[in-house]
PDB file of C-alpha atoms in Angstrom:
ATOM      1  CA  MET A  29     -11.122 -10.195 -21.977  1.00  0.00           C
ATOM      2  CA  SER A  30     -10.751  -7.587 -24.555  1.00  0.00           C
ATOM      3  CA  LEU A  31     -11.350  -8.237 -28.275  1.00  0.00           C
ATOM      4  CA  THR A  32      -8.309  -8.269 -30.369  1.00  0.00           C
ATOM      5  CA  GLN A  33      -7.820  -7.194 -33.989  1.00  0.00           C
ATOM      6  CA  GLU A  34      -6.727 -10.742 -34.772  1.00  0.00           C
ATOM      7  CA  GLU A  35     -10.213 -11.829 -33.451  1.00  0.00           C
ATOM      8  CA  VAL A  36     -12.115  -9.670 -35.912  1.00  0.00           C
ATOM      9  CA  SER A  37     -12.951 -11.907 -38.777  1.00  0.00           C
ATOM     10  CA  PRO A  38     -16.158 -13.083 -41.038  1.00  0.00           C
ATOM     11  CA  GLY A  39     -18.619 -14.951 -38.698  1.00  0.00           C
ATOM     12  CA  LEU A  40     -17.908 -12.891 -35.495  1.00  0.00           C
ATOM     13  CA  VAL A  41     -20.760 -11.705 -33.502  1.00  0.00           C
ATOM     14  CA  VAL A  42     -19.982  -8.638 -31.329  1.00  0.00           C
ATOM     15  CA  GLN A  43     -21.529  -6.067 -29.232  1.00  0.00           C
ATOM     16  CA  LEU A  44     -20.573  -2.611 -30.305  1.00  0.00           C
ATOM     17  CA  ASP A  45     -21.324   1.073 -29.031  1.00  0.00           C
ATOM     18  CA  THR A  46     -22.413   2.948 -32.128  1.00  0.00           C
ATOM     19  CA  ALA A  47     -21.995   6.084 -30.526  1.00  0.00           C
ATOM     20  CA  MET A  48     -18.229   5.342 -29.966  1.00  0.00           C
ATOM     21  CA  LEU A  49     -17.983   4.167 -33.579  1.00  0.00           C
ATOM     22  CA  ARG A  50     -19.402   7.513 -34.840  1.00  0.00           C
ATOM     23  CA  ALA A  51     -17.019   9.477 -32.606  1.00  0.00           C
ATOM     24  CA  LEU A  52     -13.974   7.529 -33.740  1.00  0.00           C
ATOM     25  CA  GLY A  53     -15.010   8.251 -37.410  1.00  0.00           C
ATOM     26  CA  GLY A  54     -14.235   6.138 -40.452  1.00  0.00           C
ATOM     27  CA  CYS A  55     -17.348   4.154 -40.382  1.00  0.00           C
ATOM     28  CA  GLN A  56     -20.020   4.267 -43.060  1.00  0.00           C
ATOM     29  CA  THR A  57     -23.507   2.791 -43.205  1.00  0.00           C
ATOM     30  CA  ASN A  58     -25.913   2.076 -46.374  1.00  0.00           C
ATOM     31  CA  ALA A  59     -29.001   2.578 -43.801  1.00  0.00           C
ATOM     32  CA  VAL A  60     -31.726   4.654 -45.496  1.00  0.00           C
ATOM     33  CA  LEU A  61     -31.390   8.308 -44.678  1.00  0.00           C
ATOM     34  CA  GLY A  62     -34.887   9.865 -45.643  1.00  0.00           C
ATOM     35  CA  PRO A  63     -37.553  12.254 -44.701  1.00  0.00           C
ATOM     36  CA  ASP A  64     -38.463  10.045 -41.849  1.00  0.00           C
ATOM     37  CA  GLY A  65     -34.839  10.164 -40.492  1.00  0.00           C
ATOM     38  CA  ASP A  66     -31.770   8.165 -40.143  1.00  0.00           C
ATOM     39  CA  ARG A  67     -32.612   4.275 -40.104  1.00  0.00           C
ATOM     40  CA  SER A  68     -29.195   3.494 -38.852  1.00  0.00           C
ATOM     41  CA  VAL A  69     -28.917   1.599 -35.628  1.00  0.00           C
ATOM     42  CA  VAL A  70     -27.947   3.646 -32.416  1.00  0.00           C
ATOM     43  CA  GLY A  71     -26.894   2.792 -29.040  1.00  0.00           C
ATOM     44  CA  THR A  72     -25.498  -0.656 -28.150  1.00  0.00           C
ATOM     45  CA  GLN A  73     -25.945  -3.204 -30.783  1.00  0.00           C
ATOM     46  CA  ASP A  74     -24.819  -6.681 -31.721  1.00  0.00           C
ATOM     47  CA  PHE A  75     -23.119  -6.926 -35.056  1.00  0.00           C
ATOM     48  CA  LEU A  76     -22.327 -10.019 -37.401  1.00  0.00           C
ATOM     49  CA  VAL A  77     -18.889  -9.431 -39.195  1.00  0.00           C
ATOM     50  CA  VAL A  78     -19.617 -10.595 -42.755  1.00  0.00           C
ATOM     51  CA  GLY A  79     -16.489  -9.378 -44.670  1.00  0.00           C
ATOM     52  CA  LEU A  80     -12.823  -8.483 -43.709  1.00  0.00           C
ATOM     53  CA  ASP A  81     -10.491  -6.561 -45.958  1.00  0.00           C
ATOM     54  CA  ALA A  82      -7.127  -7.212 -43.858  1.00  0.00           C
ATOM     55  CA  ALA A  83      -5.077  -5.143 -46.136  1.00  0.00           C
ATOM     56  CA  ALA A  84      -7.150  -1.985 -45.694  1.00  0.00           C
ATOM     57  CA  GLY A  85      -7.860  -2.768 -41.947  1.00  0.00           C
ATOM     58  CA  ARG A  86     -11.631  -2.563 -42.521  1.00  0.00           C
ATOM     59  CA  CYS A  87     -14.674  -5.106 -42.233  1.00  0.00           C
ATOM     60  CA  THR A  88     -18.302  -5.026 -43.047  1.00  0.00           C
ATOM     61  CA  ALA A  89     -20.628  -6.160 -40.715  1.00  0.00           C
ATOM     62  CA  VAL A  90     -24.537  -6.187 -40.119  1.00  0.00           C
ATOM     63  CA  PRO A  91     -26.608  -4.988 -37.091  1.00  0.00           C
ATOM     64  CA  LEU A  92     -28.623  -8.073 -35.483  1.00  0.00           C
ATOM     65  CA  PHE A  93     -32.059  -7.900 -33.931  1.00  0.00           C
ATOM     66  CA  ALA A  94     -34.047 -10.069 -31.545  1.00  0.00           C
ATOM     67  CA  LYS A  95     -37.362  -9.379 -33.504  1.00  0.00           C
ATOM     68  CA  THR A  96     -38.208  -9.487 -37.037  1.00  0.00           C
ATOM     69  CA  ALA A  97     -39.076  -6.245 -39.018  1.00  0.00           C
ATOM     70  CA  VAL A  98     -39.493  -5.571 -42.608  1.00  0.00           C
ATOM     71  CA  GLY A  99     -36.187  -6.338 -44.458  1.00  0.00           C
ATOM     72  CA  ASN A 100     -34.693  -8.441 -41.901  1.00  0.00           C
ATOM     73  CA  GLN A 101     -33.921 -12.195 -42.268  1.00  0.00           C
ATOM     74  CA  PRO A 102     -33.598 -15.121 -39.735  1.00  0.00           C
ATOM     75  CA  LEU A 103     -30.081 -16.451 -38.756  1.00  0.00           C
ATOM     76  CA  GLU A 104     -30.167 -20.336 -38.530  1.00  0.00           C
ATOM     77  CA  ASN A 105     -29.754 -21.386 -34.993  1.00  0.00           C
ATOM     78  CA  GLY A 106     -27.546 -24.190 -36.031  1.00  0.00           C
ATOM     79  CA  LYS A 107     -25.090 -22.228 -37.348  1.00  0.00           C
ATOM     80  CA  LYS A 108     -24.498 -20.342 -34.148  1.00  0.00           C
ATOM     81  CA  SER A 109     -21.544 -21.137 -31.668  1.00  0.00           C
ATOM     82  CA  GLY A 110     -19.899 -19.546 -28.544  1.00  0.00           C
ATOM     83  CA  ARG A 111     -21.596 -18.260 -25.471  1.00  0.00           C
ATOM     84  CA  ASP A 112     -24.964 -19.436 -25.413  1.00  0.00           C
ATOM     85  CA  ASP A 113     -27.130 -17.356 -23.161  1.00  0.00           C
ATOM     86  CA  GLU A 114     -29.325 -15.011 -25.226  1.00  0.00           C
ATOM     87  CA  TRP A 115     -27.575 -16.123 -28.374  1.00  0.00           C
ATOM     88  CA  ILE A 116     -28.156 -20.064 -29.263  1.00  0.00           C
ATOM     89  CA  GLY A 117     -31.735 -21.300 -29.279  1.00  0.00           C
ATOM     90  CA  THR A 118     -32.775 -17.676 -29.640  1.00  0.00           C
ATOM     91  CA  ASP A 119     -34.213 -15.858 -32.573  1.00  0.00           C
ATOM     92  CA  THR A 120     -32.081 -13.516 -34.290  1.00  0.00           C
ATOM     93  CA  PHE A 121     -32.496 -11.549 -37.279  1.00  0.00           C
ATOM     94  CA  PHE A 122     -30.117  -9.750 -39.679  1.00  0.00           C
ATOM     95  CA  SER A 123     -31.069  -6.406 -41.530  1.00  0.00           C
ATOM     96  CA  CYS A 124     -30.739  -7.008 -45.195  1.00  0.00           C
ATOM     97  CA  TRP A 125     -30.825  -3.198 -45.727  1.00  0.00           C
ATOM     98  CA  GLN A 126     -28.147  -1.991 -43.403  1.00  0.00           C
ATOM     99  CA  HIS A 127     -24.681  -2.651 -43.697  1.00  0.00           C
ATOM    100  CA  TRP A 128     -21.709  -0.954 -41.970  1.00  0.00           C
ATOM    101  CA  ARG A 129     -18.052  -0.629 -42.925  1.00  0.00           C
ATOM    102  CA  MET A 130     -15.869  -0.024 -40.138  1.00  0.00           C
ATOM    103  CA  PRO A 131     -12.273   0.235 -39.352  1.00  0.00           C
ATOM    104  CA  VAL A 132     -10.912  -3.174 -37.410  1.00  0.00           C
ATOM    105  CA  ALA A 133      -9.437  -0.896 -34.872  1.00  0.00           C
ATOM    106  CA  SER A 134     -12.708   0.933 -34.156  1.00  0.00           C
ATOM    107  CA  VAL A 135     -14.668  -2.250 -33.898  1.00  0.00           C
ATOM    108  CA  VAL A 136     -11.953  -3.204 -31.094  1.00  0.00           C
ATOM    109  CA  ALA A 137     -12.317  -0.016 -29.397  1.00  0.00           C
ATOM    110  CA  ALA A 138     -16.224   0.072 -29.340  1.00  0.00           C
ATOM    111  CA  SER A 139     -16.586  -3.623 -28.234  1.00  0.00           C
ATOM    112  CA  ALA A 140     -15.361  -2.897 -24.632  1.00  0.00           C
ATOM    113  CA  ASP A 141     -18.716  -3.861 -23.111  1.00  0.00           C
ATOM    114  CA  ASP A 142     -19.164  -7.270 -25.195  1.00  0.00           C
ATOM    115  CA  PRO A 143     -20.046  -9.794 -22.654  1.00  0.00           C
ATOM    116  CA  THR A 144     -17.751 -12.504 -24.145  1.00  0.00           C
ATOM    117  CA  THR A 145     -14.157 -13.794 -23.701  1.00  0.00           C
ATOM    118  CA  SER A 146     -11.727 -14.950 -26.101  1.00  0.00           C
ATOM    119  CA  GLY A 147     -12.664 -18.278 -25.149  1.00  0.00           C
ATOM    120  CA  ASN A 148     -16.689 -18.175 -25.722  1.00  0.00           C
ATOM    121  CA  ARG A 149     -16.862 -15.466 -28.643  1.00  0.00           C
ATOM    122  CA  ARG A 150     -20.116 -15.783 -30.312  1.00  0.00           C
ATOM    123  CA  ARG A 151     -19.769 -16.892 -33.887  1.00  0.00           C
ATOM    124  CA  TYR A 152     -22.066 -17.391 -36.960  1.00  0.00           C
ATOM    125  CA  ALA A 153     -21.558 -19.929 -39.795  1.00  0.00           C
ATOM    126  CA  ALA A 154     -17.904 -20.532 -38.689  1.00  0.00           C
ATOM    127  CA  ALA A 155     -17.878 -23.538 -41.094  1.00  0.00           C
ATOM    128  CA  ASP A 156     -20.167 -22.052 -43.743  1.00  0.00           C
ATOM    129  CA  ARG A 157     -18.517 -19.050 -45.539  1.00  0.00           C
ATOM    130  CA  SER A 158     -21.333 -19.232 -48.242  1.00  0.00           C
ATOM    131  CA  ALA A 159     -23.971 -18.442 -45.661  1.00  0.00           C
ATOM    132  CA  LEU A 160     -21.824 -15.095 -44.894  1.00  0.00           C
ATOM    133  CA  ASP A 161     -21.461 -14.501 -48.347  1.00  0.00           C
ATOM    134  CA  ASP A 162     -25.232 -14.794 -48.829  1.00  0.00           C
ATOM    135  CA  ILE A 163     -25.629 -11.905 -46.146  1.00  0.00           C
ATOM    136  CA  LYS A 164     -23.005  -9.661 -47.481  1.00  0.00           C
ATOM    137  CA  ASN A 165     -24.488  -9.960 -50.984  1.00  0.00           C
ATOM    138  CA  TRP A 166     -27.340  -7.929 -49.744  1.00  0.00           C
ATOM    139  CA  GLU A 167     -25.005  -4.900 -49.536  1.00  0.00           C
ATOM    140  CA  GLY A 168     -25.059  -4.824 -53.732  1.00  0.00           C
ATOM    141  CA  ARG A 169     -28.814  -4.765 -53.625  1.00  0.00           C
ATOM    142  CA  ASN A 170     -29.219  -2.143 -51.082  1.00  0.00           C
ATOM    143  CA  ARG A 171     -31.367   0.842 -51.764  1.00  0.00           C
ATOM    144  CA  ALA A 172     -29.012   3.504 -50.184  1.00  0.00           C
ATOM    145  CA  ALA A 173     -25.425   4.292 -51.123  1.00  0.00           C
ATOM    146  CA  TYR A 174     -22.735   4.298 -48.335  1.00  0.00           C
ATOM    147  CA  ARG A 175     -22.289   7.471 -46.232  1.00  0.00           C
ATOM    148  CA  ASP A 176     -20.508   8.410 -43.313  1.00  0.00           C
ATOM    149  CA  ALA A 177     -22.167   6.985 -39.945  1.00  0.00           C
TER     150      ALA A 177
END
């Protein structure tokens, strides 16, 4: 079942097509853009929504990874819920240095290939808003300013 705008809330984990996000426009990232190239994620990528501005129709999310790298932090497995294949019990890391601001409508449109349904959506820290705030707070410590994705 397709993701709805009402389901986009802090704690949602959703697979997004970053090419579609870029094509739709209105998305920004604070990933480093330097002499070595653009460090923002490409292709199909899982994102964790860490903030929502319902009045503006925008959310803030971080990309998730299966392997650690410099600047990544682990998610706690005990705070994961929803569809559990390749989610619960697996190592998952978020990027401290890459946040995305996206229109909620674009998140819905770019989530067409997400493998979950409304009954088994993946979520993180559903009962622990402070854990999501801790992840979102990295946004203010980022080395790079927001730019169009």
